[in-house]
CSV table of C-alpha atoms in Angstrom, one decimal:
chain,number,residue,atom,x,y,z
A,1,MET,CA,-22.5,-57.4,8.6
A,2,LYS,CA,-25.8,-55.7,9.5
A,3,TYR,CA,-23.8,-52.4,9.9
A,4,ASN,CA,-22.1,-52.8,6.7
A,5,ARG,CA,-25.4,-53.2,4.9
A,6,LEU,CA,-27.1,-50.1,6.7
A,7,LEU,CA,-24.0,-48.1,5.7
A,8,SER,CA,-24.3,-49.1,2.2
A,9,THR,CA,-27.8,-48.4,2.1
A,10,SER,CA,-27.4,-45.0,3.4
A,11,VAL,CA,-24.4,-44.2,1.1
A,12,ALA,CA,-26.8,-45.1,-1.9
A,13,VAL,CA,-29.4,-42.9,-0.6
A,14,ALA,CA,-27.1,-39.8,-0.4
A,15,LEU,CA,-25.9,-40.5,-4.0
A,16,PHE,CA,-29.4,-40.9,-5.2
A,17,CYS,CA,-30.4,-37.5,-3.7
A,18,ALA,CA,-27.3,-35.7,-5.0
A,19,SER,CA,-28.3,-36.8,-8.5
A,20,PHE,CA,-31.6,-35.4,-8.4
A,21,CYS,CA,-31.9,-32.7,-5.9
A,22,PRO,CA,-30.8,-29.3,-7.3
A,23,THR,CA,-28.1,-27.4,-5.3
A,24,PRO,CA,-29.5,-24.6,-2.8
A,25,TYR,CA,-29.4,-21.5,-4.8
A,26,THR,CA,-26.3,-18.9,-3.9
A,27,ASP,CA,-26.7,-15.4,-4.4
A,28,THR,CA,-22.8,-14.8,-5.6
A,29,THR,CA,-23.6,-11.3,-6.3
A,30,GLN,CA,-24.4,-10.5,-2.5
A,31,ALA,CA,-21.4,-12.7,-1.5
A,32,ALA,CA,-18.9,-11.2,-3.4
A,33,TYR,CA,-20.1,-7.8,-2.2
A,34,ALA,CA,-19.9,-8.9,1.5
A,35,SER,CA,-16.5,-10.2,1.0
A,36,PRO,CA,-13.6,-8.0,2.3
A,37,ALA,CA,-11.3,-9.9,0.0
A,38,PRO,CA,-10.2,-8.5,-3.5
A,39,THR,CA,-12.3,-9.8,-6.1
A,40,LYS,CA,-9.5,-10.5,-8.6
A,41,GLY,CA,-5.6,-11.4,-7.9
A,42,ARG,CA,-2.5,-9.5,-8.1
A,43,ALA,CA,-1.8,-10.5,-11.6
A,44,TYR,CA,-5.0,-9.1,-12.9
A,45,TYR,CA,-4.6,-5.5,-11.7
A,46,GLU,CA,-1.0,-5.3,-12.2
A,47,GLU,CA,-1.4,-6.5,-16.0
A,48,ARG,CA,-3.7,-3.6,-16.4
A,49,GLY,CA,-1.9,-1.0,-14.4
A,50,ASP,CA,-4.6,-0.3,-11.8
A,51,ILE,CA,-2.4,-1.1,-8.8
A,52,VAL,CA,1.4,-0.7,-8.4
A,53,TRP,CA,3.2,-3.0,-6.0
A,54,GLU,CA,6.7,-2.2,-7.7
A,55,VAL,CA,8.2,-0.9,-11.2
A,56,PRO,CA,10.2,-3.3,-13.5
A,57,THR,CA,13.1,-1.5,-14.5
A,58,SER,CA,16.7,-1.9,-15.2
A,59,ARG,CA,17.9,1.2,-13.2
A,60,LYS,CA,19.0,1.2,-9.9
A,61,VAL,CA,16.4,3.2,-8.8
A,62,ILE,CA,14.3,2.7,-5.2
A,63,ALA,CA,11.3,4.5,-3.9
A,64,LEU,CA,11.0,4.7,0.1
A,65,THR,CA,7.6,5.5,1.2
A,66,PHE,CA,6.3,6.8,4.7
A,67,ASP,CA,2.6,6.2,5.7
A,68,ASP,CA,0.5,7.5,8.5
A,69,GLY,CA,2.2,10.9,9.1
A,70,PRO,CA,2.9,14.0,9.5
A,71,ASP,CA,4.6,13.6,12.8
A,72,GLU,CA,5.9,16.7,14.6
A,73,THR,CA,9.1,15.6,15.3
A,74,LYS,CA,10.0,12.2,13.4
A,75,THR,CA,8.8,13.6,9.7
A,76,PRO,CA,11.1,16.6,10.0
A,77,ALA,CA,13.9,14.6,11.1
A,78,ILE,CA,13.4,12.0,8.3
A,79,LEU,CA,13.2,14.9,5.8
A,80,ASP,CA,16.6,16.2,7.1
A,81,LEU,CA,18.0,12.8,6.5
A,82,LEU,CA,16.8,12.4,3.0
A,83,LYS,CA,18.5,16.2,2.1
A,84,GLN,CA,21.5,14.9,3.8
A,85,TYR,CA,21.7,11.9,1.3
A,86,ASP,CA,20.1,13.9,-1.7
A,87,ALA,CA,17.2,11.4,-1.6
A,88,LYS,CA,13.8,11.8,-2.8
A,89,ALA,CA,10.6,10.0,-0.9
A,90,THR,CA,6.8,9.6,-1.0
A,91,PHE,CA,4.7,10.5,2.2
A,92,PHE,CA,1.4,9.0,2.2
A,93,VAL,CA,0.0,11.4,4.4
A,94,VAL,CA,-3.5,11.1,7.0
A,95,GLY,CA,-5.6,14.4,6.4
A,96,SER,CA,-6.7,14.7,10.1
A,97,ARG,CA,-2.7,15.0,10.8
A,98,VAL,CA,-2.3,17.1,7.8
A,99,GLU,CA,-4.7,19.7,9.1
A,100,LYS,CA,-2.9,20.0,12.6
A,101,LEU,CA,0.8,20.2,10.8
A,102,PRO,CA,0.2,21.7,7.4
A,103,HIS,CA,3.8,23.4,7.5
A,104,ILE,CA,5.4,20.1,7.4
A,105,VAL,CA,3.6,18.6,4.3
A,106,LYS,CA,4.4,21.8,2.5
A,107,ARG,CA,7.9,21.3,3.5
A,108,GLU,CA,7.4,17.8,1.9
A,109,ARG,CA,6.2,19.1,-1.3
A,110,GLU,CA,8.9,22.1,-1.5
A,111,GLU,CA,11.9,19.8,-0.8
A,112,GLY,CA,10.8,17.8,-4.0
A,113,HIS,CA,8.9,14.7,-2.3
A,114,ASP,CA,5.7,13.1,-3.4
A,115,VAL,CA,2.9,13.8,-1.0
A,116,GLY,CA,0.2,10.8,-1.5
A,117,ASN,CA,-3.4,10.5,-0.2
A,118,HIS,CA,-3.8,8.0,2.8
A,119,THR,CA,-7.4,9.0,3.3
A,120,PHE,CA,-8.4,11.5,6.5
A,121,HIS,CA,-9.0,9.4,9.4
A,122,HIS,CA,-7.1,6.4,8.3
A,123,SER,CA,-10.3,4.2,8.7
A,124,SER,CA,-10.4,0.7,8.0
A,125,PHE,CA,-11.2,-0.3,4.7
A,126,HIS,CA,-11.6,-3.9,5.1
A,127,ARG,CA,-15.5,-3.6,5.0
A,128,ILE,CA,-16.2,-0.1,4.0
A,129,SER,CA,-18.9,1.1,2.0
A,130,ARG,CA,-18.5,3.4,-1.3
A,131,ASN,CA,-20.0,6.5,-0.1
A,132,LYS,CA,-17.6,6.1,3.5
A,133,ALA,CA,-14.3,5.4,1.0
A,134,LEU,CA,-15.2,8.5,-1.2
A,135,SER,CA,-15.5,10.6,1.7
A,136,GLU,CA,-12.1,9.6,3.1
A,137,MET,CA,-10.3,10.0,-0.3
A,138,ASP,CA,-12.2,13.2,-0.9
A,139,GLN,CA,-11.3,14.6,2.3
A,140,GLY,CA,-7.9,13.7,2.5
A,141,GLN,CA,-7.4,15.1,-1.0
A,142,ALA,CA,-8.7,18.5,0.4
A,143,SER,CA,-6.3,18.5,3.2
A,144,ILE,CA,-3.4,18.0,1.0
A,145,VAL,CA,-4.7,21.0,-1.1
A,146,GLN,CA,-5.4,23.1,1.8
A,147,ALA,CA,-1.6,22.6,3.1
A,148,THR,CA,0.1,22.6,-0.6
A,149,GLY,CA,-1.9,24.1,-3.0
A,150,THR,CA,-1.9,21.1,-5.2
A,151,GLU,CA,-3.6,18.1,-5.6
A,152,THR,CA,-2.1,14.3,-5.4
A,153,HIS,CA,-2.3,11.7,-8.2
A,154,LEU,CA,-1.4,8.8,-5.8
A,155,PHE,CA,-3.5,6.7,-3.2
A,156,ARG,CA,-2.8,4.4,-0.9
A,157,PRO,CA,-5.5,2.4,1.1
A,158,PRO,CA,-5.1,2.0,4.8
A,159,GLY,CA,-3.4,-1.5,5.5
A,160,GLY,CA,-3.4,-1.9,1.9
A,161,SER,CA,-7.0,-3.3,1.5
A,162,TYR,CA,-8.6,-2.9,-1.7
A,163,THR,CA,-11.6,-4.5,-3.7
A,164,ASP,CA,-12.6,-4.1,-7.2
A,165,SER,CA,-14.9,-1.6,-6.4
A,166,LEU,CA,-12.3,0.5,-4.7
A,167,VAL,CA,-9.9,0.2,-7.5
A,168,LYS,CA,-12.8,1.5,-9.7
A,169,LEU,CA,-13.4,4.4,-7.5
A,170,SER,CA,-9.7,5.2,-7.1
A,171,LYS,CA,-9.7,5.4,-11.0
A,172,GLU,CA,-12.5,7.6,-11.1
A,173,LYS,CA,-11.4,10.1,-8.9
A,174,GLY,CA,-7.9,10.1,-11.1
A,175,LEU,CA,-5.8,8.5,-8.3
A,176,LYS,CA,-3.3,5.7,-8.8
A,177,MET,CA,-3.4,3.0,-6.4
A,178,ILE,CA,0.3,2.3,-4.9
A,179,LEU,CA,0.9,-0.4,-2.4
A,180,TRP,CA,4.5,-1.7,-1.9
A,181,SER,CA,6.7,-4.6,-2.9
A,182,TRP,CA,5.9,-7.5,-0.6
A,183,HIS,CA,9.6,-8.1,0.2
A,184,GLN,CA,9.8,-4.5,1.7
A,185,ASP,CA,7.6,-4.4,4.3
A,186,THR,CA,9.5,-3.3,7.2
A,187,LEU,CA,6.8,-3.7,9.7
A,188,ASP,CA,8.3,-0.7,11.5
A,189,TRP,CA,5.0,0.0,13.1
A,190,ARG,CA,5.5,-3.2,15.2
A,191,ARG,CA,8.7,-1.6,16.6
A,192,PRO,CA,10.6,-4.8,15.8
A,193,GLY,CA,14.2,-2.9,16.4
A,194,VAL,CA,16.3,-0.5,14.5
A,195,HIS,CA,18.4,-3.2,12.8
A,196,ARG,CA,15.5,-5.6,11.9
A,197,ILE,CA,14.1,-2.4,10.0
A,198,ALA,CA,17.3,-1.8,8.2
A,199,ASN,CA,18.2,-5.3,7.6
A,200,LYS,CA,14.8,-5.8,5.7
A,201,VAL,CA,15.4,-3.2,3.3
A,202,LEU,CA,19.0,-4.1,2.7
A,203,ARG,CA,19.0,-7.6,2.2
A,204,ASN,CA,16.0,-7.5,-0.3
A,205,ALA,CA,16.7,-3.9,-2.2
A,206,ARG,CA,16.0,-4.7,-5.8
A,207,ASN,CA,15.6,-2.3,-9.1
A,208,GLY,CA,12.2,-0.7,-8.7
A,209,ASP,CA,11.2,-1.7,-5.2
A,210,ILE,CA,8.7,0.4,-3.2
A,211,VAL,CA,9.7,0.3,0.5
A,212,LEU,CA,7.0,0.6,3.1
A,213,MET,CA,8.0,2.6,6.4
A,214,HIS,CA,6.0,4.7,8.5
A,215,ASP,CA,7.0,8.7,9.9
A,216,TYR,CA,4.3,8.0,12.7
A,217,VAL,CA,4.8,5.4,14.7
A,218,TYR,CA,3.5,6.0,18.6
A,219,LYS,CA,6.5,6.4,20.6
A,220,SER,CA,8.9,5.2,18.6
A,221,THR,CA,12.2,6.8,16.6
A,222,GLN,CA,13.2,3.4,15.2
A,223,THR,CA,12.3,4.3,11.8
A,224,VAL,CA,14.4,7.5,11.9
A,225,GLU,CA,17.3,5.6,13.2
A,226,ALA,CA,17.1,2.8,10.4
A,227,LEU,CA,17.2,5.0,7.8
A,228,LYS,CA,20.5,6.4,9.1
A,229,ILE,CA,21.8,2.8,8.0
A,230,ILE,CA,19.7,2.2,5.0
A,231,LEU,CA,20.6,5.8,3.1
A,232,PRO,CA,24.4,5.6,3.2
A,233,GLU,CA,24.6,1.8,2.7
A,234,LEU,CA,22.2,1.7,-0.4
A,235,LYS,CA,23.7,4.7,-1.9
A,236,LYS,CA,27.0,3.2,-1.6
A,237,ARG,CA,25.4,0.2,-3.6
A,238,GLY,CA,24.5,2.6,-6.4
A,239,PHE,CA,20.9,3.0,-5.7
A,240,THR,CA,19.0,6.1,-6.5
A,241,PHE,CA,16.1,7.1,-4.0
A,242,VAL,CA,13.1,8.4,-6.1
A,243,THR,CA,9.5,9.6,-5.7
A,244,VAL,CA,6.8,7.0,-6.8
A,245,THR,CA,6.0,9.6,-9.7
A,246,GLU,CA,9.6,9.3,-10.7
A,247,LEU,CA,9.5,5.7,-10.3
A,248,LEU,CA,6.5,5.0,-12.4
A,249,ALA,CA,8.2,7.3,-15.3
A,250,ASN,CA,11.3,4.8,-15.3
A,251,ARG,CA,8.8,1.8,-15.9
A,252,LYS,CA,9.9,-0.9,-18.5
A,253,THR,CA,6.7,-2.1,-20.1
A,254,PRO,CA,6.6,-5.9,-19.6
A,255,GLU,CA,5.5,-8.2,-22.2
A,256,GLY,CA,1.6,-8.7,-22.0
A,257,LEU,CA,0.8,-5.4,-20.2
A,258,ILE,CA,-2.9,-4.5,-20.8
A,259,GLU,CA,-2.9,-0.9,-21.1
A,260,VAL,CA,-6.1,0.0,-19.9
A,261,ASN,CA,-5.7,2.9,-17.2
A,262,LYS,CA,-4.0,5.5,-19.4
């Protein structure tokens, strides 16, 4: 009984303090700045066309994208397969690798593929300053211009990390931020096995998908081998392989789209 009376008294005191004592001040601006998480959800950015994960369309088109290249052997092998199946794709290239292998990136562009900016060093964008992000984007763009003679309008941040400030920076630089369909992340960088990569794409293939793969994976040719399964099978199903730019042109405007990023 004595314990119960003490407990009741403690609860009463706590409630009294909560009612009359102000909540400690929190600097929400600083907290938002420090947080590596996006300040708004996917729906917000997607409605405004700020970020693209996939493209609503009634056409049987699909965009294969390859990150982290170019690679001296795997990228040419992928280009050969794409040519064999009359397929177009998008390569999000790393500037430091472009400088070493500019002829491969030039070939990508000459054969009708998209070349996108994937930064210069592939630095983490998880907690990156505006100046560092700007430097990575500008250097990446410069390497593409040097190799191909033209700029790109596509950008993919390393790891898909983004914040509201990064989205704004991309728009300032005239770059469309392109991510990927959540059901089409092949995780090929983990080297899960050829059939796991292929099955991920084939079992989930939908109109307007953006598929994430990599043309540079250390000591792995699994992506190349998986493409030998993916390309003929999807072609047999009636899919056309397009660049991201072409995919965006096929976009069926959904109801409620807020056009603020023209």
